[in-house]
Amino acid sequence: MAKQKTAVIIGVTSQDGSYLAELLLSKGYKVVGTLRRTTSMVHENIEHLKGKIILEAADLIDPESLNKVMITHQPDEVYNIASQSVPGDAWTHPFYTGEVTALGPVRVFEAVRHFCPNARVYQATSREILGGVTGVDRANESTPIFANNPYGIAKAYAHMMVDCYRKSYGMFVCAGILFNHESPRRSLHFVTRKISMGVACLKLGIKNPPVNEMGEPLVDAQGKLHLGDLNARRDWGYSKDYVEAMWLMLQQSEPKDYVIGTDTNFSIKDACKAAFDHVGLNWEEHVISNAKLLRPTEITDMRGDYSAAKRDLGWEPKVFMKELMEIMVDSDIEWLKNHQVK
Ligand code: NDP
């Protein structure tokens, strides 16, 4: 019988980390998930996994904690999913973003290099490393890196270190250059979840909605949902689809980086229309653009050309924007009912 494989997921509380843990459990892995040490005992995305996975405390700014996980568990596969992942916060926290999102992955690579050098490593790169690229409709693995915000620049550093560790040490490290992906487990910092939660609140007539990152109600007393640039466009896929691509990358004979996207893109307005239409509301009566939520620089408009992933990994997206927004709205309606939000 084949030996059971062990996977470490750095950042298991994330939307991707939690779906990845489910996928790896279904494939028979022993799953070790790391979370940050906080005073909270509640981790909504992984409550249902407690008891099925091993939890360890580790922080990307604390190399000792990462070393300990590798020494203790001797993983076959390591997925670095964690990062300061909110592009908007990267302008207000540029030092922290650099520490966590740029240098954090290098601490993971070093921990693997010293303590479990045969482990295969996945690094969560973002399409934001291409945020300033113009004149390109469809990005692929050869599109030159040109990041234009602190988050994208931090991710670009980590991404280039992936190739450096492959070439310098012969390690099996690969990066997924992932376009935006969403799910009911997306945090409320991000526009798709704001839309789905806002729609759910309006549909149920909630008087005390959850608050946004400015500490203000997601939907104001006039029934308006505040968003940033409504014309910004994104290639949105489904997190549950994307974690399969991560796993597939680590099953190949050679480590390579892949673009993962849907090869479509839509505006924030399009996503609003899909979500509001789903519950019979008119988005134009409820959505406003709030200048406080605009980014200092927007990323340029591109789709993710996943043809290399399709060819080599047999991977294709299954869920596209409209269905995704509907899944998220339905889930948020259930969430508000289950949490008895009034
Ligand atoms: P989330 O925003 O849901 O989660 C981020 C994770 O990082 C959380 O588990 C968080 O822990 C953890 N984390 C933050 N800071 C630290 C730290 N200092 N040490 C250890 N852990 C930390 O991420 P997603 O699931 O959306 O994305 C997963 C990864 O993919 C991220 O690296 C993200 O940047 C990247 N990415 C995401 C895309 C997307 O559209 N979702 C697109 C491309 C890349 P805690 O729960 O304690 O906050």
mmCIF file with all atom_site columns, N, CA, C and O in Angstrom, residues 12-13 21 25 35 40-55:
data_model
loop_
_atom_site.group_PDB
_atom_site.id
_atom_site.type_symbol
_atom_site.label_atom_id
_atom_site.label_alt_id
_atom_site.label_comp_id
_atom_site.label_asym_id
_atom_site.label_entity_id
_atom_site.label_seq_id
_atom_site.pdbx_PDB_ins_code
_atom_site.Cartn_x
_atom_site.Cartn_y
_atom_site.Cartn_z
_atom_site.occupancy
_atom_site.B_iso_or_equiv
_atom_site.pdbx_formal_charge
_atom_site.auth_seq_id
_atom_site.auth_comp_id
_atom_site.auth_asym_id
_atom_site.auth_atom_id
_atom_site.pdbx_PDB_model_num
ATOM 1  N N  . VAL A 1 12 ? -4.332  27.972 6.522  1.00 0.00 ? 12 VAL A N  1
ATOM 2  C CA . VAL A 1 12 ? -5.480  27.084 6.262  1.00 0.00 ? 12 VAL A CA 1
ATOM 3  C C  . VAL A 1 12 ? -6.817  27.778 6.510  1.00 0.00 ? 12 VAL A C  1
ATOM 4  O O  . VAL A 1 12 ? -7.860  27.326 6.028  1.00 0.00 ? 12 VAL A O  1
ATOM 5  N N  . THR A 1 13 ? -6.812  28.909 7.214  1.00 0.00 ? 13 THR A N  1
ATOM 6  C CA . THR A 1 13 ? -8.078  29.612 7.501  1.00 0.00 ? 13 THR A CA 1
ATOM 7  C C  . THR A 1 13 ? -8.575  30.418 6.303  1.00 0.00 ? 13 THR A C  1
ATOM 8  O O  . THR A 1 13 ? -9.693  30.930 6.329  1.00 0.00 ? 13 THR A O  1
ATOM 9  N N  . ALA A 1 21 ? -7.742  22.066 1.881  1.00 0.00 ? 21 ALA A N  1
ATOM 10 C CA . ALA A 1 21 ? -7.723  21.042 2.935  1.00 0.00 ? 21 ALA A CA 1
ATOM 11 C C  . ALA A 1 21 ? -8.787  19.985 2.640  1.00 0.00 ? 21 ALA A C  1
ATOM 12 O O  . ALA A 1 21 ? -8.535  18.773 2.755  1.00 0.00 ? 21 ALA A O  1
ATOM 13 N N  . LEU A 1 25 ? -7.897  16.080 1.911  1.00 0.00 ? 25 LEU A N  1
ATOM 14 C CA . LEU A 1 25 ? -8.488  15.023 2.761  1.00 0.00 ? 25 LEU A CA 1
ATOM 15 C C  . LEU A 1 25 ? -9.201  14.000 1.885  1.00 0.00 ? 25 LEU A C  1
ATOM 16 O O  . LEU A 1 25 ? -9.074  12.796 2.101  1.00 0.00 ? 25 LEU A O  1
ATOM 17 N N  . LEU A 1 35 ? -2.278  28.165 11.353 1.00 0.00 ? 35 LEU A N  1
ATOM 18 C CA . LEU A 1 35 ? -3.020  29.408 11.551 1.00 0.00 ? 35 LEU A CA 1
ATOM 19 C C  . LEU A 1 35 ? -2.204  30.328 12.443 1.00 0.00 ? 35 LEU A C  1
ATOM 20 O O  . LEU A 1 35 ? -1.264  29.895 13.098 1.00 0.00 ? 35 LEU A O  1
ATOM 21 N N  . SER A 1 40 ? -8.633  34.388 19.378 1.00 0.00 ? 40 SER A N  1
ATOM 22 C CA . SER A 1 40 ? -9.916  33.841 18.939 1.00 0.00 ? 40 SER A CA 1
ATOM 23 C C  . SER A 1 40 ? -9.839  32.325 18.750 1.00 0.00 ? 40 SER A C  1
ATOM 24 O O  . SER A 1 40 ? -8.882  31.799 18.200 1.00 0.00 ? 40 SER A O  1
ATOM 25 N N  . MET A 1 41 ? -10.879 31.639 19.210 1.00 0.00 ? 41 MET A N  1
ATOM 26 C CA . MET A 1 41 ? -10.969 30.183 19.033 1.00 0.00 ? 41 MET A CA 1
ATOM 27 C C  . MET A 1 41 ? -11.820 29.846 17.801 1.00 0.00 ? 41 MET A C  1
ATOM 28 O O  . MET A 1 41 ? -11.976 28.688 17.458 1.00 0.00 ? 41 MET A O  1
ATOM 29 N N  . VAL A 1 42 ? -12.418 30.866 17.188 1.00 0.00 ? 42 VAL A N  1
ATOM 30 C CA . VAL A 1 42 ? -13.356 30.613 16.086 1.00 0.00 ? 42 VAL A CA 1
ATOM 31 C C  . VAL A 1 42 ? -12.691 30.944 14.746 1.00 0.00 ? 42 VAL A C  1
ATOM 32 O O  . VAL A 1 42 ? -12.137 32.028 14.574 1.00 0.00 ? 42 VAL A O  1
ATOM 33 N N  . HIS A 1 43 ? -12.733 29.991 13.850 1.00 0.00 ? 43 HIS A N  1
ATOM 34 C CA . HIS A 1 43 ? -12.175 30.184 12.511 1.00 0.00 ? 43 HIS A CA 1
ATOM 35 C C  . HIS A 1 43 ? -13.220 29.671 11.543 1.00 0.00 ? 43 HIS A C  1
ATOM 36 O O  . HIS A 1 43 ? -13.255 28.479 11.232 1.00 0.00 ? 43 HIS A O  1
ATOM 37 N N  . GLU A 1 44 ? -14.077 30.575 11.102 1.00 0.00 ? 44 GLU A N  1
ATOM 38 C CA . GLU A 1 44 ? -15.304 30.158 10.422 1.00 0.00 ? 44 GLU A CA 1
ATOM 39 C C  . GLU A 1 44 ? -15.063 29.215 9.234  1.00 0.00 ? 44 GLU A C  1
ATOM 40 O O  . GLU A 1 44 ? -15.789 28.242 9.059  1.00 0.00 ? 44 GLU A O  1
ATOM 41 N N  . ASN A 1 45 ? -14.028 29.499 8.440  1.00 0.00 ? 45 ASN A N  1
ATOM 42 C CA . ASN A 1 45 ? -13.809 28.688 7.228  1.00 0.00 ? 45 ASN A CA 1
ATOM 43 C C  . ASN A 1 45 ? -13.408 27.242 7.525  1.00 0.00 ? 45 ASN A C  1
ATOM 44 O O  . ASN A 1 45 ? -13.514 26.381 6.650  1.00 0.00 ? 45 ASN A O  1
ATOM 45 N N  . ILE A 1 46 ? -12.890 27.000 8.733  1.00 0.00 ? 46 ILE A N  1
ATOM 46 C CA . ILE A 1 46 ? -12.398 25.626 9.001  1.00 0.00 ? 46 ILE A CA 1
ATOM 47 C C  . ILE A 1 46 ? -13.050 24.982 10.229 1.00 0.00 ? 46 ILE A C  1
ATOM 48 O O  . ILE A 1 46 ? -12.578 23.935 10.687 1.00 0.00 ? 46 ILE A O  1
ATOM 49 N N  . GLU A 1 47 ? -14.113 25.571 10.732 1.00 0.00 ? 47 GLU A N  1
ATOM 50 C CA . GLU A 1 47 ? -14.761 24.948 11.900 1.00 0.00 ? 47 GLU A CA 1
ATOM 51 C C  . GLU A 1 47 ? -15.130 23.495 11.603 1.00 0.00 ? 47 GLU A C  1
ATOM 52 O O  . GLU A 1 47 ? -14.959 22.616 12.444 1.00 0.00 ? 47 GLU A O  1
ATOM 53 N N  . HIS A 1 48 ? -15.634 23.250 10.373 1.00 0.00 ? 48 HIS A N  1
ATOM 54 C CA . HIS A 1 48 ? -16.077 21.904 10.013 1.00 0.00 ? 48 HIS A CA 1
ATOM 55 C C  . HIS A 1 48 ? -14.904 20.940 9.809  1.00 0.00 ? 48 HIS A C  1
ATOM 56 O O  . HIS A 1 48 ? -15.114 19.731 9.683  1.00 0.00 ? 48 HIS A O  1
ATOM 57 N N  . LEU A 1 49 ? -13.674 21.475 9.763  1.00 0.00 ? 49 LEU A N  1
ATOM 58 C CA . LEU A 1 49 ? -12.502 20.609 9.536  1.00 0.00 ? 49 LEU A CA 1
ATOM 59 C C  . LEU A 1 49 ? -11.770 20.277 10.830 1.00 0.00 ? 49 LEU A C  1
ATOM 60 O O  . LEU A 1 49 ? -10.862 19.432 10.833 1.00 0.00 ? 49 LEU A O  1
ATOM 61 N N  . LYS A 1 50 ? -12.147 20.965 11.909 1.00 0.00 ? 50 LYS A N  1
ATOM 62 C CA . LYS A 1 50 ? -11.442 20.718 13.170 1.00 0.00 ? 50 LYS A CA 1
ATOM 63 C C  . LYS A 1 50 ? -11.675 19.265 13.597 1.00 0.00 ? 50 LYS A C  1
ATOM 64 O O  . LYS A 1 50 ? -12.797 18.771 13.528 1.00 0.00 ? 50 LYS A O  1
ATOM 65 N N  . GLY A 1 51 ? -10.584 18.597 13.982 1.00 0.00 ? 51 GLY A N  1
ATOM 66 C CA . GLY A 1 51 ? -10.683 17.167 14.287 1.00 0.00 ? 51 GLY A CA 1
ATOM 67 C C  . GLY A 1 51 ? -10.285 16.298 13.100 1.00 0.00 ? 51 GLY A C  1
ATOM 68 O O  . GLY A 1 51 ? -9.921  15.143 13.269 1.00 0.00 ? 51 GLY A O  1
ATOM 69 N N  . LYS A 1 52 ? -10.349 16.883 11.885 1.00 0.00 ? 52 LYS A N  1
ATOM 70 C CA . LYS A 1 52 ? -9.955  16.103 10.693 1.00 0.00 ? 52 LYS A CA 1
ATOM 71 C C  . LYS A 1 52 ? -8.555  16.479 10.225 1.00 0.00 ? 52 LYS A C  1
ATOM 72 O O  . LYS A 1 52 ? -7.913  15.735 9.483  1.00 0.00 ? 52 LYS A O  1
ATOM 73 N N  . ILE A 1 53 ? -8.129  17.693 10.567 1.00 0.00 ? 53 ILE A N  1
ATOM 74 C CA . ILE A 1 53 ? -6.782  18.126 10.179 1.00 0.00 ? 53 ILE A CA 1
ATOM 75 C C  . ILE A 1 53 ? -6.007  18.478 11.451 1.00 0.00 ? 53 ILE A C  1
ATOM 76 O O  . ILE A 1 53 ? -6.610  18.734 12.493 1.00 0.00 ? 53 ILE A O  1
ATOM 77 N N  . ILE A 1 54 ? -4.675  18.468 11.308 1.00 0.00 ? 54 ILE A N  1
ATOM 78 C CA . ILE A 1 54 ? -3.831  18.856 12.451 1.00 0.00 ? 54 ILE A CA 1
ATOM 79 C C  . ILE A 1 54 ? -3.594  20.356 12.350 1.00 0.00 ? 54 ILE A C  1
ATOM 80 O O  . ILE A 1 54 ? -3.240  20.854 11.272 1.00 0.00 ? 54 ILE A O  1
ATOM 81 N N  . LEU A 1 55 ? -3.791  21.069 13.426 1.00 0.00 ? 55 LEU A N  1
ATOM 82 C CA . LEU A 1 55 ? -3.584  22.522 13.401 1.00 0.00 ? 55 LEU A CA 1
ATOM 83 C C  . LEU A 1 55 ? -2.299  22.871 14.133 1.00 0.00 ? 55 LEU A C  1
ATOM 84 O O  . LEU A 1 55 ? -2.025  22.336 15.221 1.00 0.00 ? 55 LEU A O  1
#
